[in-house]
Amino acid sequence: MVSPVLYQSRSRSDPFEAAADAGVLRVMSDSRTPVFLTVHARGRRRYGYWQPYDHIADRGGCYVALPTPVCDRLYSQGRITLGDPLVDPGKTTYRVWPANDPVAPVRIPVAPLPAVAAAQTLAA
């Protein structure tokens, strides 16, 4: 029998989780497919979007549900945000957006040139 200790993953994240996260984020990032979260009165949550009908591929024209555990994980990690709620008697609907993570631009420090070297560079 093989010991499970010898074959533990070296990475802390599961590669299948990373692939699922990337797929869901790709759908949410597409401006043509607005994704919504519907929270029903009894607490059931469903993430999904409307897939328009494609007459060339002869498919679509249906509501597509996204995996709730994956979306919940992305929300708990702060990778997606929810818009303003639209409240109905039996449900509340939120627009789902990918989170904006503004990253400061990386600047490479450059040693300043002495004034003489700068003048020689400009003269050349």
PDB file of C-alpha atoms in Angstrom:
ATOM      1  CA  MET A   1       0.000   0.000   0.000  1.00  0.00           C
ATOM      2  CA  VAL A   2       1.229   3.479  -0.848  1.00  0.00           C
ATOM      3  CA  SER A   3       1.574   5.958   1.972  1.00  0.00           C
ATOM      4  CA  PRO A   4      -0.504   9.119   1.371  1.00  0.00           C
ATOM      5  CA  VAL A   5       2.207  11.191   3.029  1.00  0.00           C
ATOM      6  CA  LEU A   6       4.624  10.496   0.169  1.00  0.00           C
ATOM      7  CA  TYR A   7       2.218  11.740  -2.491  1.00  0.00           C
ATOM      8  CA  GLN A   8       0.877  14.924  -1.007  1.00  0.00           C
ATOM      9  CA  SER A   9       0.635  17.848  -3.355  1.00  0.00           C
ATOM     10  CA  ARG A  10       3.496  20.299  -3.048  1.00  0.00           C
ATOM     11  CA  SER A  11       1.242  23.158  -3.967  1.00  0.00           C
ATOM     12  CA  ARG A  12      -1.271  24.468  -1.460  1.00  0.00           C
ATOM     13  CA  SER A  13      -3.935  25.064  -4.114  1.00  0.00           C
ATOM     14  CA  ASP A  14      -5.590  22.371  -6.144  1.00  0.00           C
ATOM     15  CA  PRO A  15      -4.901  22.705  -9.900  1.00  0.00           C
ATOM     16  CA  PHE A  16      -8.531  21.806 -10.644  1.00  0.00           C
ATOM     17  CA  GLU A  17      -9.707  24.634  -8.372  1.00  0.00           C
ATOM     18  CA  ALA A  18      -7.398  27.058 -10.164  1.00  0.00           C
ATOM     19  CA  ALA A  19      -8.756  25.966 -13.546  1.00  0.00           C
ATOM     20  CA  ALA A  20     -12.355  26.303 -12.346  1.00  0.00           C
ATOM     21  CA  ASP A  21     -11.601  29.747 -10.908  1.00  0.00           C
ATOM     22  CA  ALA A  22     -10.032  30.857 -14.188  1.00  0.00           C
ATOM     23  CA  GLY A  23     -12.985  29.591 -16.229  1.00  0.00           C
ATOM     24  CA  VAL A  24     -15.554  31.356 -14.059  1.00  0.00           C
ATOM     25  CA  LEU A  25     -13.525  34.578 -14.004  1.00  0.00           C
ATOM     26  CA  ARG A  26     -13.208  34.445 -17.800  1.00  0.00           C
ATOM     27  CA  VAL A  27     -17.007  34.301 -18.139  1.00  0.00           C
ATOM     28  CA  MET A  28     -17.463  37.136 -15.635  1.00  0.00           C
ATOM     29  CA  SER A  29     -14.863  39.298 -17.395  1.00  0.00           C
ATOM     30  CA  ASP A  30     -16.673  39.099 -20.734  1.00  0.00           C
ATOM     31  CA  SER A  31     -18.836  42.217 -21.056  1.00  0.00           C
ATOM     32  CA  ARG A  32     -21.222  40.346 -23.390  1.00  0.00           C
ATOM     33  CA  THR A  33     -22.252  37.924 -20.627  1.00  0.00           C
ATOM     34  CA  PRO A  34     -23.463  39.780 -17.539  1.00  0.00           C
ATOM     35  CA  VAL A  35     -23.426  37.390 -14.572  1.00  0.00           C
ATOM     36  CA  PHE A  36     -25.977  37.636 -11.778  1.00  0.00           C
ATOM     37  CA  LEU A  37     -26.317  36.144  -8.312  1.00  0.00           C
ATOM     38  CA  THR A  38     -29.863  35.274  -7.269  1.00  0.00           C
ATOM     39  CA  VAL A  39     -30.465  34.702  -3.564  1.00  0.00           C
ATOM     40  CA  HIS A  40     -33.858  33.096  -3.022  1.00  0.00           C
ATOM     41  CA  ALA A  41     -36.013  33.735   0.064  1.00  0.00           C
ATOM     42  CA  ARG A  42     -35.037  30.396   1.625  1.00  0.00           C
ATOM     43  CA  GLY A  43     -31.330  31.119   1.206  1.00  0.00           C
ATOM     44  CA  ARG A  44     -30.523  29.153  -1.957  1.00  0.00           C
ATOM     45  CA  ARG A  45     -27.995  31.016  -4.102  1.00  0.00           C
ATOM     46  CA  ARG A  46     -27.434  30.615  -7.830  1.00  0.00           C
ATOM     47  CA  TYR A  47     -24.845  32.340 -10.034  1.00  0.00           C
ATOM     48  CA  GLY A  48     -25.587  32.395 -13.732  1.00  0.00           C
ATOM     49  CA  TYR A  49     -25.927  34.225 -17.024  1.00  0.00           C
ATOM     50  CA  TRP A  50     -28.027  34.135 -20.163  1.00  0.00           C
ATOM     51  CA  GLN A  51     -26.360  32.525 -23.166  1.00  0.00           C
ATOM     52  CA  PRO A  52     -27.824  33.985 -26.368  1.00  0.00           C
ATOM     53  CA  TYR A  53     -28.798  31.687 -29.205  1.00  0.00           C
ATOM     54  CA  ASP A  54     -26.076  31.132 -31.816  1.00  0.00           C
ATOM     55  CA  HIS A  55     -27.700  30.082 -35.102  1.00  0.00           C
ATOM     56  CA  ILE A  56     -24.357  29.034 -36.606  1.00  0.00           C
ATOM     57  CA  ALA A  57     -23.542  26.572 -33.814  1.00  0.00           C
ATOM     58  CA  ASP A  58     -27.262  25.849 -33.250  1.00  0.00           C
ATOM     59  CA  ARG A  59     -26.949  26.163 -29.504  1.00  0.00           C
ATOM     60  CA  GLY A  60     -27.621  28.612 -26.727  1.00  0.00           C
ATOM     61  CA  GLY A  61     -30.769  30.524 -25.939  1.00  0.00           C
ATOM     62  CA  CYS A  62     -30.701  29.282 -22.368  1.00  0.00           C
ATOM     63  CA  TYR A  63     -29.786  30.193 -18.823  1.00  0.00           C
ATOM     64  CA  VAL A  64     -26.380  28.866 -17.784  1.00  0.00           C
ATOM     65  CA  ALA A  65     -25.645  28.270 -14.116  1.00  0.00           C
ATOM     66  CA  LEU A  66     -22.108  28.676 -12.800  1.00  0.00           C
ATOM     67  CA  PRO A  67     -20.784  26.406 -10.025  1.00  0.00           C
ATOM     68  CA  THR A  68     -21.897  27.957  -6.746  1.00  0.00           C
ATOM     69  CA  PRO A  69     -18.963  26.657  -4.629  1.00  0.00           C
ATOM     70  CA  VAL A  70     -16.450  28.147  -7.069  1.00  0.00           C
ATOM     71  CA  CYS A  71     -18.235  31.516  -7.163  1.00  0.00           C
ATOM     72  CA  ASP A  72     -18.592  31.566  -3.376  1.00  0.00           C
ATOM     73  CA  ARG A  73     -14.868  30.856  -3.031  1.00  0.00           C
ATOM     74  CA  LEU A  74     -14.033  33.695  -5.439  1.00  0.00           C
ATOM     75  CA  TYR A  75     -16.295  36.031  -3.470  1.00  0.00           C
ATOM     76  CA  SER A  76     -14.736  35.045  -0.124  1.00  0.00           C
ATOM     77  CA  GLN A  77     -11.273  35.651  -1.613  1.00  0.00           C
ATOM     78  CA  GLY A  78     -12.331  39.120  -2.775  1.00  0.00           C
ATOM     79  CA  ARG A  79     -11.866  38.275  -6.455  1.00  0.00           C
ATOM     80  CA  ILE A  80     -15.465  39.122  -7.395  1.00  0.00           C
ATOM     81  CA  THR A  81     -17.791  41.835  -6.086  1.00  0.00           C
ATOM     82  CA  LEU A  82     -21.543  42.270  -6.023  1.00  0.00           C
ATOM     83  CA  GLY A  83     -23.455  45.228  -7.385  1.00  0.00           C
ATOM     84  CA  ASP A  84     -26.505  46.915  -5.898  1.00  0.00           C
ATOM     85  CA  PRO A  85     -29.321  44.525  -4.909  1.00  0.00           C
ATOM     86  CA  LEU A  86     -32.588  44.315  -6.798  1.00  0.00           C
ATOM     87  CA  VAL A  87     -35.113  43.080  -4.226  1.00  0.00           C
ATOM     88  CA  ASP A  88     -38.240  41.130  -5.190  1.00  0.00           C
ATOM     89  CA  PRO A  89     -40.635  39.448  -2.737  1.00  0.00           C
ATOM     90  CA  GLY A  90     -39.113  35.993  -3.283  1.00  0.00           C
ATOM     91  CA  LYS A  91     -35.533  36.750  -4.236  1.00  0.00           C
ATOM     92  CA  THR A  92     -32.739  39.299  -4.344  1.00  0.00           C
ATOM     93  CA  THR A  93     -30.585  39.668  -7.447  1.00  0.00           C
ATOM     94  CA  TYR A  94     -27.078  41.134  -7.624  1.00  0.00           C
ATOM     95  CA  ARG A  95     -24.888  41.859 -10.623  1.00  0.00           C
ATOM     96  CA  VAL A  96     -21.528  40.102 -10.258  1.00  0.00           C
ATOM     97  CA  TRP A  97     -18.333  41.858 -11.318  1.00  0.00           C
ATOM     98  CA  PRO A  98     -14.688  40.777 -11.293  1.00  0.00           C
ATOM     99  CA  ALA A  99     -12.932  42.710  -8.545  1.00  0.00           C
ATOM    100  CA  ASN A 100     -10.667  45.531  -9.619  1.00  0.00           C
ATOM    101  CA  ASP A 101      -7.279  44.969  -8.081  1.00  0.00           C
ATOM    102  CA  PRO A 102      -5.326  48.059  -8.946  1.00  0.00           C
ATOM    103  CA  VAL A 103      -1.707  47.067  -8.979  1.00  0.00           C
ATOM    104  CA  ALA A 104       0.864  49.796  -8.575  1.00  0.00           C
ATOM    105  CA  PRO A 105       3.146  49.919 -11.598  1.00  0.00           C
ATOM    106  CA  VAL A 106       6.546  48.416 -10.997  1.00  0.00           C
ATOM    107  CA  ARG A 107       9.270  50.951 -11.529  1.00  0.00           C
ATOM    108  CA  ILE A 108      12.839  49.888 -11.973  1.00  0.00           C
ATOM    109  CA  PRO A 109      15.113  52.125  -9.935  1.00  0.00           C
ATOM    110  CA  VAL A 110      17.695  53.830 -12.090  1.00  0.00           C
ATOM    111  CA  ALA A 111      20.773  55.494 -10.705  1.00  0.00           C
ATOM    112  CA  PRO A 112      20.786  59.176 -11.682  1.00  0.00           C
ATOM    113  CA  LEU A 113      23.425  60.212 -14.183  1.00  0.00           C
ATOM    114  CA  PRO A 114      25.905  62.872 -13.119  1.00  0.00           C
ATOM    115  CA  ALA A 115      25.273  66.205 -14.821  1.00  0.00           C
ATOM    116  CA  VAL A 116      28.466  65.907 -16.923  1.00  0.00           C
ATOM    117  CA  ALA A 117      27.491  62.444 -18.217  1.00  0.00           C
ATOM    118  CA  ALA A 118      23.952  63.634 -19.001  1.00  0.00           C
ATOM    119  CA  ALA A 119      25.323  66.612 -20.963  1.00  0.00           C
ATOM    120  CA  GLN A 120      27.695  64.339 -22.912  1.00  0.00           C
ATOM    121  CA  THR A 121      24.849  61.929 -23.699  1.00  0.00           C
ATOM    122  CA  LEU A 122      22.639  64.749 -24.953  1.00  0.00           C
ATOM    123  CA  ALA A 123      25.466  66.260 -27.044  1.00  0.00           C
ATOM    124  CA  ALA A 124      26.200  62.966 -28.783  1.00  0.00           C
TER     125      ALA A 124
END
